[in-house]
Tab-separated table of C-alpha atoms in Angstrom:
chain	number	residue	atom	x	y	z
A	9	MET	CA	-38.025	-2.998	-16.543
A	10	GLU	CA	-36.667	-0.130	-14.452
A	11	ALA	CA	-33.063	-1.041	-13.770
A	12	VAL	CA	-30.087	0.439	-12.002
A	13	ASP	CA	-27.273	1.119	-14.441
A	14	ALA	CA	-24.122	-0.912	-13.876
A	15	LEU	CA	-22.016	2.228	-14.228
A	16	PRO	CA	-22.694	6.003	-14.023
A	17	VAL	CA	-24.001	7.600	-17.229
A	18	HIS	CA	-21.904	10.405	-18.644
A	19	LEU	CA	-23.852	13.317	-20.105
A	20	ASN	CA	-22.085	16.397	-21.471
A	21	GLY	CA	-19.138	15.728	-19.223
A	22	LYS	CA	-21.273	15.393	-16.085
A	23	VAL	CA	-22.187	12.234	-14.218
A	24	ALA	CA	-25.847	11.314	-13.740
A	25	VAL	CA	-26.192	8.935	-10.792
A	26	GLU	CA	-29.827	8.162	-11.433
A	27	ASP	CA	-30.859	5.609	-8.888
A	28	PHE	CA	-29.351	6.812	-5.630
A	29	ASP	CA	-32.063	8.020	-3.259
A	30	LEU	CA	-29.605	10.071	-1.211
A	31	MET	CA	-28.561	12.410	-3.994
A	32	VAL	CA	-29.475	12.832	-7.639
A	33	VAL	CA	-27.022	14.788	-9.748
A	34	GLU	CA	-28.669	15.884	-12.968
A	35	ALA	CA	-26.639	17.193	-15.876
A	36	GLU	CA	-28.909	20.126	-16.620
A	37	ASN	CA	-30.644	20.916	-13.348
A	38	GLY	CA	-27.778	20.835	-10.853
A	39	ASN	CA	-28.189	19.240	-7.427
A	40	LYS	CA	-31.907	18.525	-7.287
A	41	GLN	CA	-34.175	15.758	-6.098
A	42	ASN	CA	-37.778	15.725	-7.295
A	43	GLY	CA	-37.259	19.268	-8.538
A	44	ARG	CA	-36.063	20.572	-5.153
A	45	GLU	CA	-32.598	21.926	-4.516
A	46	ILE	CA	-30.650	19.576	-2.239
A	47	VAL	CA	-29.052	21.440	0.651
A	48	LEU	CA	-25.622	19.986	1.323
A	49	GLY	CA	-23.549	20.415	4.469
A	50	ARG	CA	-20.607	22.765	4.584
A	51	ASN	CA	-17.197	21.849	3.207
A	52	VAL	CA	-15.226	20.376	6.104
A	53	HIS	CA	-11.972	21.684	4.633
A	54	THR	CA	-12.997	25.072	6.022
A	55	THR	CA	-12.877	23.722	9.588
A	56	CYS	CA	-10.431	20.809	9.416
A	57	LEU	CA	-7.681	20.453	12.017
A	58	GLU	CA	-4.291	20.570	10.390
A	59	VAL	CA	-1.687	17.957	11.229
A	60	THR	CA	1.631	19.672	11.988
A	61	GLU	CA	5.104	18.387	12.733
A	62	PRO	CA	6.328	18.628	16.351
A	63	GLU	CA	8.932	21.284	17.075
A	64	ALA	CA	12.423	20.081	17.983
A	65	ASN	CA	12.035	21.091	21.637
A	66	ASP	CA	8.413	19.979	22.069
A	67	GLU	CA	9.259	17.129	24.405
A	68	PHE	CA	10.765	19.672	26.790
A	69	THR	CA	8.249	22.508	26.449
A	70	GLY	CA	5.128	20.378	26.268
A	71	ASP	CA	3.556	22.928	23.902
A	72	LYS	CA	2.296	20.330	21.467
A	73	GLU	CA	0.692	18.216	24.195
A	74	ALA	CA	-0.981	21.304	25.637
A	75	TYR	CA	-2.270	22.317	22.202
A	76	MET	CA	-3.719	18.857	21.482
A	77	ALA	CA	-5.313	18.725	24.945
A	78	SER	CA	-7.035	22.050	24.307
A	79	VAL	CA	-8.289	20.884	20.905
A	80	LEU	CA	-9.723	17.708	22.414
A	81	ALA	CA	-11.349	19.629	25.268
A	82	ARG	CA	-13.078	21.971	22.817
A	83	TYR	CA	-14.128	18.998	20.697
A	84	ARG	CA	-15.610	17.235	23.720
A	85	LYS	CA	-17.581	20.378	24.579
A	86	ASN	CA	-18.886	20.494	21.006
A	87	LEU	CA	-19.900	16.819	21.152
A	88	MET	CA	-21.849	17.437	24.345
A	89	GLU	CA	-23.732	20.336	22.757
A	90	ARG	CA	-24.415	18.435	19.538
A	91	THR	CA	-25.643	15.406	21.506
A	92	GLN	CA	-28.027	17.644	23.421
A	93	HIS	CA	-29.644	18.815	20.168
A	94	HIS	CA	-29.699	15.536	18.267
A	95	LEU	CA	-33.101	14.299	17.074
A	96	GLY	CA	-33.036	13.424	13.390
A	97	TYR	CA	-30.931	10.275	13.148
A	98	PRO	CA	-31.581	6.851	14.697
A	99	TYR	CA	-28.750	6.673	17.199
A	100	ASN	CA	-29.179	5.851	20.857
A	101	LEU	CA	-26.728	8.234	22.524
A	102	ASP	CA	-27.505	7.036	26.052
A	103	PHE	CA	-24.843	4.514	27.015
A	104	ASP	CA	-22.026	4.078	29.476
A	105	TYR	CA	-19.176	1.735	28.630
A	106	GLY	CA	-16.744	2.967	31.247
A	107	ALA	CA	-16.078	-0.604	32.357
A	108	LEU	CA	-14.653	-1.378	28.907
A	109	GLY	CA	-12.084	1.420	28.956
A	110	GLN	CA	-9.489	-1.071	30.211
A	111	LEU	CA	-9.579	-2.768	26.776
A	112	GLN	CA	-8.996	0.292	24.620
A	113	HIS	CA	-5.222	-0.087	24.423
A	114	PHE	CA	-5.541	-3.485	22.698
A	115	SER	CA	-5.719	-3.826	18.910
A	116	ILE	CA	-8.601	-6.322	18.807
A	117	ASN	CA	-9.233	-7.617	15.295
A	118	ASN	CA	-11.692	-10.366	14.318
A	119	LEU	CA	-10.386	-10.854	10.794
A	120	GLY	CA	-11.841	-13.868	9.019
A	121	ASP	CA	-14.660	-16.210	9.983
A	122	PRO	CA	-16.176	-15.567	13.459
A	123	PHE	CA	-16.489	-19.305	14.134
A	124	ILE	CA	-12.913	-20.306	13.218
A	125	GLU	CA	-9.926	-18.817	15.015
A	126	SER	CA	-7.068	-17.350	13.005
A	127	ASN	CA	-3.385	-17.182	13.910
A	128	TYR	CA	-3.948	-13.630	15.138
A	129	GLY	CA	-4.637	-14.145	18.816
A	130	VAL	CA	-5.841	-10.666	19.859
A	131	HIS	CA	-9.492	-11.202	18.925
A	132	SER	CA	-12.934	-11.249	20.536
A	133	ARG	CA	-14.607	-14.124	18.692
A	134	GLN	CA	-15.911	-15.604	21.929
A	135	PHE	CA	-17.913	-12.407	22.476
A	136	GLU	CA	-18.928	-12.172	18.810
A	137	VAL	CA	-20.356	-15.699	18.628
A	138	GLY	CA	-22.174	-15.128	21.925
A	139	VAL	CA	-23.869	-12.075	20.413
A	140	LEU	CA	-24.690	-13.955	17.194
A	141	ASP	CA	-26.251	-16.814	19.168
A	142	TRP	CA	-28.452	-14.272	21.002
A	143	PHE	CA	-29.745	-12.919	17.695
A	144	ALA	CA	-30.203	-16.445	16.349
A	145	ARG	CA	-32.537	-17.145	19.286
A	146	LEU	CA	-34.337	-13.843	18.675
A	147	TRP	CA	-34.925	-14.701	14.998
A	148	GLU	CA	-35.606	-18.406	15.669
A	149	ILE	CA	-32.876	-20.296	13.879
A	150	GLU	CA	-30.793	-23.149	15.280
A	151	LYS	CA	-27.064	-22.688	15.909
A	152	SER	CA	-26.248	-25.391	13.380
A	153	GLU	CA	-28.347	-23.719	10.679
A	154	TYR	CA	-27.118	-20.121	10.700
A	155	TRP	CA	-23.968	-18.221	9.828
A	156	GLY	CA	-23.321	-14.562	10.543
A	157	TYR	CA	-20.900	-11.931	11.730
A	158	ILE	CA	-20.657	-8.513	13.348
A	159	THR	CA	-20.362	-5.961	10.582
A	160	ASN	CA	-18.758	-2.536	10.573
A	161	CYS	CA	-22.109	-0.802	9.903
A	162	GLY	CA	-25.696	-1.399	8.813
A	163	THR	CA	-24.853	-0.850	5.156
A	164	GLU	CA	-22.384	-3.745	5.269
A	165	GLY	CA	-25.203	-5.985	6.478
A	166	ASN	CA	-27.296	-5.016	3.450
A	167	LEU	CA	-24.333	-5.450	1.118
A	168	HIS	CA	-23.711	-8.930	2.505
A	169	GLY	CA	-27.339	-10.032	2.532
A	170	ILE	CA	-27.893	-8.934	-1.064
A	171	LEU	CA	-24.575	-10.489	-2.093
A	172	VAL	CA	-25.689	-13.832	-0.660
A	173	GLY	CA	-28.936	-13.491	-2.617
A	174	ARG	CA	-27.013	-12.716	-5.800
A	175	GLU	CA	-24.763	-15.752	-5.273
A	176	VAL	CA	-27.779	-18.015	-4.699
A	177	PHE	CA	-29.472	-16.592	-7.826
A	178	PRO	CA	-26.777	-15.157	-10.146
A	179	ASP	CA	-29.411	-14.123	-12.713
A	180	GLY	CA	-31.910	-12.876	-10.122
A	181	ILE	CA	-33.524	-9.439	-10.180
A	182	LEU	CA	-33.338	-7.275	-7.061
A	183	TYR	CA	-36.685	-5.778	-6.002
A	184	ALA	CA	-36.759	-2.964	-3.448
A	185	SER	CA	-39.300	-0.307	-2.563
A	186	ARG	CA	-38.515	3.275	-3.459
A	187	ASP	CA	-38.260	4.104	0.245
A	188	SER	CA	-35.519	1.522	0.835
A	189	HIS	CA	-32.190	2.686	2.245
A	190	TYR	CA	-29.777	4.040	-0.359
A	191	SER	CA	-27.322	1.220	0.439
A	192	VAL	CA	-29.696	-1.253	-1.246
A	193	PHE	CA	-29.358	0.576	-4.556
A	194	LYS	CA	-25.646	0.979	-3.922
A	195	ALA	CA	-25.442	-2.816	-3.668
A	196	ALA	CA	-27.213	-3.168	-7.017
A	197	ARG	CA	-24.663	-0.902	-8.649
A	198	MET	CA	-21.689	-2.576	-6.974
A	199	TYR	CA	-22.826	-6.064	-7.968
A	200	ARG	CA	-24.136	-4.961	-11.395
A	201	MET	CA	-27.558	-6.396	-10.660
A	202	ASP	CA	-30.790	-5.598	-12.447
A	203	CYS	CA	-32.846	-3.660	-9.902
A	204	VAL	CA	-36.564	-2.882	-10.018
A	205	LYS	CA	-37.919	-0.150	-7.786
A	206	VAL	CA	-41.366	-0.886	-6.379
A	207	ASP	CA	-43.860	1.846	-5.517
A	208	CYS	CA	-44.812	2.585	-1.911
A	209	LEU	CA	-48.021	3.314	-0.075
A	210	VAL	CA	-48.322	6.748	1.533
A	211	SER	CA	-47.127	5.174	4.794
A	212	GLY	CA	-43.832	4.223	3.101
A	213	GLU	CA	-44.668	0.504	3.106
A	214	ILE	CA	-44.060	-1.464	-0.081
A	215	ASP	CA	-47.062	-1.521	-2.437
A	216	CYS	CA	-47.585	-5.237	-3.001
A	217	ALA	CA	-50.013	-4.578	-5.877
A	218	ASP	CA	-47.230	-2.834	-7.804
A	219	PHE	CA	-44.802	-5.510	-6.605
A	220	LYS	CA	-47.002	-8.194	-8.161
A	221	VAL	CA	-47.195	-6.342	-11.478
A	222	LYS	CA	-43.414	-6.109	-11.655
A	223	LEU	CA	-42.900	-9.723	-10.612
A	224	LEU	CA	-45.232	-10.926	-13.365
A	225	ALA	CA	-43.326	-8.826	-15.892
A	226	ASN	CA	-40.151	-10.765	-15.026
A	227	LYS	CA	-41.451	-14.266	-14.275
A	228	ASP	CA	-38.552	-15.893	-16.102
A	229	LYS	CA	-35.962	-14.743	-13.560
A	230	PRO	CA	-35.605	-15.457	-9.821
A	231	ALA	CA	-36.480	-12.689	-7.377
A	232	ILE	CA	-34.172	-11.200	-4.720
A	233	ILE	CA	-36.236	-8.986	-2.438
A	234	ASN	CA	-35.225	-6.361	0.103
A	235	VAL	CA	-37.886	-6.152	2.833
A	236	ASN	CA	-37.723	-3.096	5.095
A	237	ILE	CA	-38.248	-3.538	8.817
A	238	GLY	CA	-38.541	0.222	9.224
A	239	THR	CA	-37.838	2.500	6.253
A	240	THR	CA	-35.221	5.213	6.526
A	241	VAL	CA	-37.484	8.284	6.349
A	242	LYS	CA	-40.958	7.193	7.478
A	243	GLY	CA	-40.137	4.175	9.644
A	244	ALA	CA	-42.579	2.009	7.671
A	245	VAL	CA	-42.502	-1.766	8.126
A	246	ASP	CA	-43.052	-3.841	5.009
A	247	ASP	CA	-45.569	-6.655	5.517
A	248	LEU	CA	-43.286	-9.690	5.247
A	249	ASP	CA	-46.184	-12.158	5.151
A	250	PHE	CA	-47.899	-10.189	2.366
A	251	VAL	CA	-44.625	-10.040	0.410
A	252	ILE	CA	-44.282	-13.832	0.644
A	253	GLN	CA	-47.939	-14.271	-0.327
A	254	THR	CA	-47.456	-11.980	-3.340
A	255	LEU	CA	-44.443	-14.010	-4.472
A	256	GLU	CA	-46.388	-17.257	-4.225
A	257	GLU	CA	-49.431	-15.812	-6.016
A	258	SER	CA	-47.113	-14.636	-8.812
A	259	GLY	CA	-45.829	-18.182	-9.356
A	260	PHE	CA	-42.531	-17.904	-7.435
A	261	SER	CA	-41.892	-21.035	-5.380
A	262	GLN	CA	-39.472	-20.859	-2.445
A	263	ASP	CA	-36.631	-22.173	-4.609
A	264	ARG	CA	-36.985	-19.124	-6.884
A	265	PHE	CA	-36.785	-16.234	-4.406
A	266	TYR	CA	-34.470	-14.900	-1.712
A	267	ILE	CA	-35.569	-12.353	0.904
A	268	HIS	CA	-33.184	-10.066	2.765
A	269	CYS	CA	-34.693	-8.178	5.711
A	270	ASP	CA	-33.163	-4.771	6.381
A	271	GLY	CA	-33.928	-4.226	10.051
A	272	ALA	CA	-31.364	-1.460	10.664
A	273	LEU	CA	-33.290	0.248	13.482
A	274	PHE	CA	-36.660	-1.374	14.031
A	275	GLY	CA	-35.467	-4.922	13.443
A	276	LEU	CA	-34.328	-4.935	17.066
A	277	MET	CA	-37.354	-3.024	18.366
A	278	MET	CA	-40.191	-4.935	16.690
A	279	PRO	CA	-39.676	-8.240	18.589
A	280	PHE	CA	-40.587	-6.331	21.760
A	281	VAL	CA	-43.774	-4.732	20.381
A	282	LYS	CA	-46.961	-6.585	21.254
A	283	ARG	CA	-49.001	-7.779	18.257
A	284	ALA	CA	-46.198	-6.827	15.845
A	285	PRO	CA	-45.602	-9.282	12.976
A	286	LYS	CA	-42.614	-11.551	13.481
A	287	VAL	CA	-39.373	-11.539	11.559
A	288	THR	CA	-38.198	-15.120	11.867
A	289	PHE	CA	-36.201	-17.706	9.976
A	290	GLN	CA	-39.227	-19.989	10.428
A	291	LYS	CA	-40.492	-18.049	7.400
A	292	PRO	CA	-38.749	-18.403	3.991
A	293	ILE	CA	-36.269	-15.553	4.414
A	294	GLY	CA	-32.588	-15.711	3.531
A	295	SER	CA	-30.978	-13.106	5.796
A	296	VAL	CA	-31.586	-10.385	8.380
A	297	SER	CA	-29.379	-7.454	9.342
A	298	VAL	CA	-29.608	-4.806	12.068
A	299	SER	CA	-27.407	-1.943	13.185
A	300	GLY	CA	-25.698	-2.272	16.545
A	301	HIS	CA	-25.115	1.445	17.079
A	302	LYS	CA	-28.739	2.500	16.621
A	303	PHE	CA	-31.267	1.153	19.101
A	304	MET	CA	-28.723	-0.655	21.278
A	305	GLY	CA	-26.288	2.258	21.408
A	306	CYS	CA	-22.583	1.880	20.733
A	307	PRO	CA	-19.732	4.401	20.411
A	308	MET	CA	-18.712	3.011	17.013
A	309	PRO	CA	-20.831	2.029	13.980
A	310	CYS	CA	-21.478	-1.712	13.804
A	311	GLY	CA	-24.161	-4.212	12.914
A	312	VAL	CA	-25.251	-7.840	12.937
A	313	GLN	CA	-25.865	-9.951	9.834
A	314	LEU	CA	-27.342	-13.463	9.930
A	315	THR	CA	-28.028	-15.808	7.026
A	316	ARG	CA	-28.642	-19.511	6.526
A	317	MET	CA	-25.604	-21.777	6.717
A	318	LYS	CA	-26.633	-23.542	3.493
A	319	HIS	CA	-26.234	-20.281	1.553
A	320	ILE	CA	-22.799	-19.281	2.822
A	321	ASN	CA	-20.644	-22.009	1.312
A	322	VAL	CA	-20.699	-20.342	-2.116
A	323	LEU	CA	-19.047	-17.280	-0.543
A	324	SER	CA	-16.562	-19.031	1.755
A	325	SER	CA	-12.932	-19.665	0.966
A	326	ASN	CA	-9.993	-20.900	3.041
A	327	VAL	CA	-7.310	-18.266	3.626
A	328	GLU	CA	-3.944	-19.779	4.526
A	329	TYR	CA	-2.566	-16.397	5.601
A	330	LEU	CA	-5.249	-16.268	8.317
A	331	ALA	CA	-5.432	-20.008	9.040
A	332	SER	CA	-9.195	-19.428	8.842
A	333	ARG	CA	-12.074	-19.176	6.406
A	334	ASP	CA	-13.645	-15.973	5.177
A	335	ALA	CA	-17.044	-15.059	3.773
A	336	THR	CA	-17.285	-11.490	5.063
A	337	ILE	CA	-17.311	-8.252	3.064
A	338	MET	CA	-14.398	-6.647	4.893
A	339	GLY	CA	-11.062	-8.145	5.854
A	340	SER	CA	-10.143	-6.709	9.227
A	341	ARG	CA	-13.152	-6.279	11.507
A	342	ASN	CA	-13.460	-4.201	14.646
A	343	GLY	CA	-12.996	-6.597	17.538
A	344	HIS	CA	-14.135	-4.029	20.114
A	345	ALA	CA	-17.680	-3.785	18.718
A	346	PRO	CA	-18.706	-7.361	19.691
A	347	ILE	CA	-17.601	-6.679	23.265
A	348	PHE	CA	-19.721	-3.532	23.445
A	349	LEU	CA	-22.755	-5.383	22.075
A	350	TRP	CA	-22.188	-8.355	24.393
A	351	TYR	CA	-21.936	-5.971	27.356
A	352	THR	CA	-25.208	-4.218	26.441
A	353	LEU	CA	-27.113	-7.449	25.846
A	354	ASN	CA	-26.018	-8.788	29.228
A	355	ARG	CA	-26.851	-5.576	31.078
A	356	LYS	CA	-30.301	-4.999	29.553
A	357	GLY	CA	-31.603	-8.374	28.427
A	358	TYR	CA	-35.030	-8.915	26.870
A	359	LYS	CA	-36.887	-7.087	29.659
A	360	GLY	CA	-34.603	-4.079	29.450
A	361	PHE	CA	-35.081	-3.763	25.689
A	362	GLN	CA	-38.833	-4.190	26.022
A	363	LYS	CA	-38.955	-1.358	28.536
A	364	GLU	CA	-36.924	0.935	26.269
A	365	VAL	CA	-39.070	0.120	23.221
A	366	GLN	CA	-42.237	0.973	25.125
A	367	LYS	CA	-40.685	4.262	26.243
A	368	CYS	CA	-39.709	5.169	22.667
A	369	LEU	CA	-43.172	4.424	21.261
A	370	ARG	CA	-44.881	6.298	24.083
A	371	ASN	CA	-42.701	9.382	23.584
A	372	ALA	CA	-43.156	9.214	19.796
A	373	TYR	CA	-46.944	9.358	20.213
A	374	TYR	CA	-46.485	12.287	22.590
A	375	LEU	CA	-44.456	14.172	19.979
A	376	LYS	CA	-46.923	13.413	17.171
A	377	ASP	CA	-49.897	14.552	19.270
A	378	ARG	CA	-48.207	17.778	20.337
A	379	LEU	CA	-47.236	18.603	16.747
A	380	ARG	CA	-50.825	18.071	15.587
A	381	ASP	CA	-52.157	20.139	18.508
A	382	ALA	CA	-49.887	22.965	17.369
A	383	GLY	CA	-51.346	22.794	13.856
A	384	ILE	CA	-48.268	21.126	12.346
A	385	SER	CA	-48.694	18.322	9.823
A	386	ALA	CA	-47.375	15.071	11.311
A	387	MET	CA	-47.549	11.308	10.833
A	388	LEU	CA	-46.482	8.317	12.917
A	389	ASN	CA	-46.696	4.784	11.586
A	390	GLU	CA	-48.170	2.265	14.010
A	391	LEU	CA	-45.006	0.167	14.311
A	392	SER	CA	-42.540	3.024	14.509
A	393	SER	CA	-40.881	5.641	16.671
A	394	THR	CA	-40.151	7.870	13.645
A	395	VAL	CA	-42.336	10.997	13.620
A	396	VAL	CA	-42.630	12.616	10.183
A	397	PHE	CA	-43.650	16.284	9.917
A	398	GLU	CA	-43.417	19.326	7.677
A	399	ARG	CA	-39.872	20.368	6.847
A	400	PRO	CA	-38.771	23.551	8.663
A	401	ILE	CA	-37.962	26.297	6.158
A	402	ASP	CA	-35.002	27.561	8.203
A	403	GLU	CA	-31.909	25.452	7.444
A	404	ASP	CA	-30.168	26.818	10.539
A	405	PHE	CA	-32.960	25.295	12.641
A	406	VAL	CA	-32.601	22.019	10.715
A	407	ARG	CA	-28.864	21.939	11.423
A	408	ARG	CA	-29.278	22.935	15.072
A	409	TRP	CA	-31.552	19.952	15.755
A	410	GLN	CA	-29.777	17.729	13.200
A	411	LEU	CA	-33.021	16.868	11.434
A	412	ALA	CA	-33.054	14.438	8.521
A	413	CYS	CA	-35.035	15.892	5.614
A	414	GLN	CA	-36.340	14.703	2.276
A	415	GLY	CA	-38.363	16.941	0.007
A	416	ASN	CA	-41.036	18.737	2.048
A	417	ILE	CA	-40.790	16.465	5.080
A	418	ALA	CA	-38.437	15.991	8.011
A	419	HIS	CA	-38.427	13.485	10.831
A	420	VAL	CA	-37.504	12.964	14.457
A	421	VAL	CA	-36.458	9.464	15.489
A	422	VAL	CA	-37.410	8.962	19.131
A	423	MET	CA	-34.660	6.862	20.698
A	424	PRO	CA	-34.100	5.758	24.317
A	425	ASN	CA	-32.017	8.884	25.035
A	426	VAL	CA	-34.790	11.233	23.826
A	427	THR	CA	-36.715	12.461	26.860
A	428	ILE	CA	-40.026	14.326	27.126
A	429	GLU	CA	-38.043	17.362	28.292
A	430	LYS	CA	-35.934	17.290	25.148
A	431	LEU	CA	-39.017	16.944	22.964
A	432	ASP	CA	-40.650	19.877	24.766
A	433	ASP	CA	-37.574	22.040	24.148
A	434	PHE	CA	-37.670	21.137	20.464
A	435	LEU	CA	-41.422	21.701	20.147
A	436	ASN	CA	-41.389	25.039	21.949
A	437	GLU	CA	-38.579	26.306	19.754
A	438	LEU	CA	-40.267	25.008	16.589
A	439	VAL	CA	-43.592	26.663	17.436
A	440	GLU	CA	-41.836	29.943	18.229
A	441	LYS	CA	-39.828	29.848	14.988
A	442	ARG	CA	-42.895	28.993	12.879
A	443	SER	CA	-44.667	32.097	14.174
A	444	THR	CA	-41.931	34.175	12.539
A	445	TRP	CA	-41.547	32.027	9.399
A	446	TYR	CA	-45.238	32.296	8.573
A	447	GLN	CA	-46.146	35.729	9.946
A	448	ASP	CA	-46.414	37.000	6.377
A	449	GLU	CA	-49.586	35.540	4.868
A	450	LYS	CA	-47.801	35.240	1.526
A	451	VAL	CA	-45.758	32.366	2.992
A	452	ARG	CA	-47.818	29.422	4.179
A	453	PRO	CA	-46.890	25.973	5.523
A	454	PRO	CA	-46.584	23.453	2.689
A	455	CYS	CA	-49.190	20.842	1.858
A	456	ILE	CA	-47.583	17.452	2.500
A	457	ALA	CA	-50.664	15.297	1.978
A	458	ALA	CA	-48.879	13.454	-0.838
A	459	ASP	CA	-46.136	12.485	1.631
A	460	ILE	CA	-48.123	11.644	4.771
A	461	GLY	CA	-51.779	11.417	3.709
A	462	SER	CA	-54.502	14.072	3.773
A	463	GLN	CA	-55.710	12.900	7.195
A	464	ASN	CA	-52.328	13.865	8.683
A	465	CYS	CA	-51.863	17.147	6.814
A	466	SER	CA	-52.695	20.429	8.573
A	467	CYS	CA	-52.271	22.755	5.612
A	468	ALA	CA	-54.964	25.324	4.781
A	469	LEU	CA	-56.606	22.884	2.372
A	470	HIS	CA	-56.766	19.842	4.667
A	471	LYS	CA	-57.022	21.075	8.264
């Protein structure tokens, strides 16, 4: 059984963190992943803004206020430029919450259970529960049958969902595809769970044939499964129905498995895609989580986690200090985030989200087609707005467009704020740069057939 170690392994004084997908630190080979050097970002200490003590006469001269104003003005200008050239990460940067500015001078904290008030009165539970009820309707579970909360990020949703699964099945084995988000394997390490990595198809979808083999090798223990509703790199959607069928064919009845659905980005997009398979609590799943700052758009990281009420009691405890109950991962929780999500849901509604999803998919196909027309290897999964293509060899270009890369591939995540004009700017610059990168015949574009399939590869061998 391939398992995640409970603790890092020490080799010759160096730490080998073997099962993190984000970064593999090998004792002998340095920072490499699959034999390739991992390019890390620059050390922020070289550009950090020092905190200094005010001068004695600052309140009269105003020098400090003027200095801080200039720093913030330059920072705002930088944010505008960076937003203009953002393509690689799944964040919707098109939002306007000006109407909520009046609330920013309140310390809104939803500590404790969303459904039970605490003695701290500056909270936004009424907004939070309204948002949770909306998602409960979306995922088809009655108010009396679900429990959930607004998390501080998507990773917290995965941590909570897998924790619930571990509490339901303390001796269960966590199964996750190799393309699952790194937070899934982080959860396995945090909770000291046995974790089995399952192979993927070229699309990035879980390989249920390999899943079945690994289930049968561990039939004596319950299964806790992470199902991806859009993988991090390729945007692949695991076939939930096929996963359930594989469990049943392997002899796992519903009282011997727990499914957590990681829907970080596409979990909120897929319900608005015609003919897309449904993620619903009408199926034997245990929990679903999505990010609030991705497709919806929000100025702070946040997410939504829902599970079945019957599972949550093992995690809940009364906290006298709060005069409430608690079953969350964190203690204090951002009380502004539920208001932002509530505001967006009310403004856009189902029809608004459907329109934005259609726009994203349409623009993603446009990008994929233009890349292929330019002779650039590219792939787009059917239920995705994530366009995968050959990794640019110029790291300055990667940083300029903030591309997410893994091995020989990179991707663009087409979000509601990504326009055709922005895609054209990116494509024109990429085509121009490639003409200089590959002008010497000794340097050729890489073959990425192993990553995206030979039918999508435009290398010399496959075009």
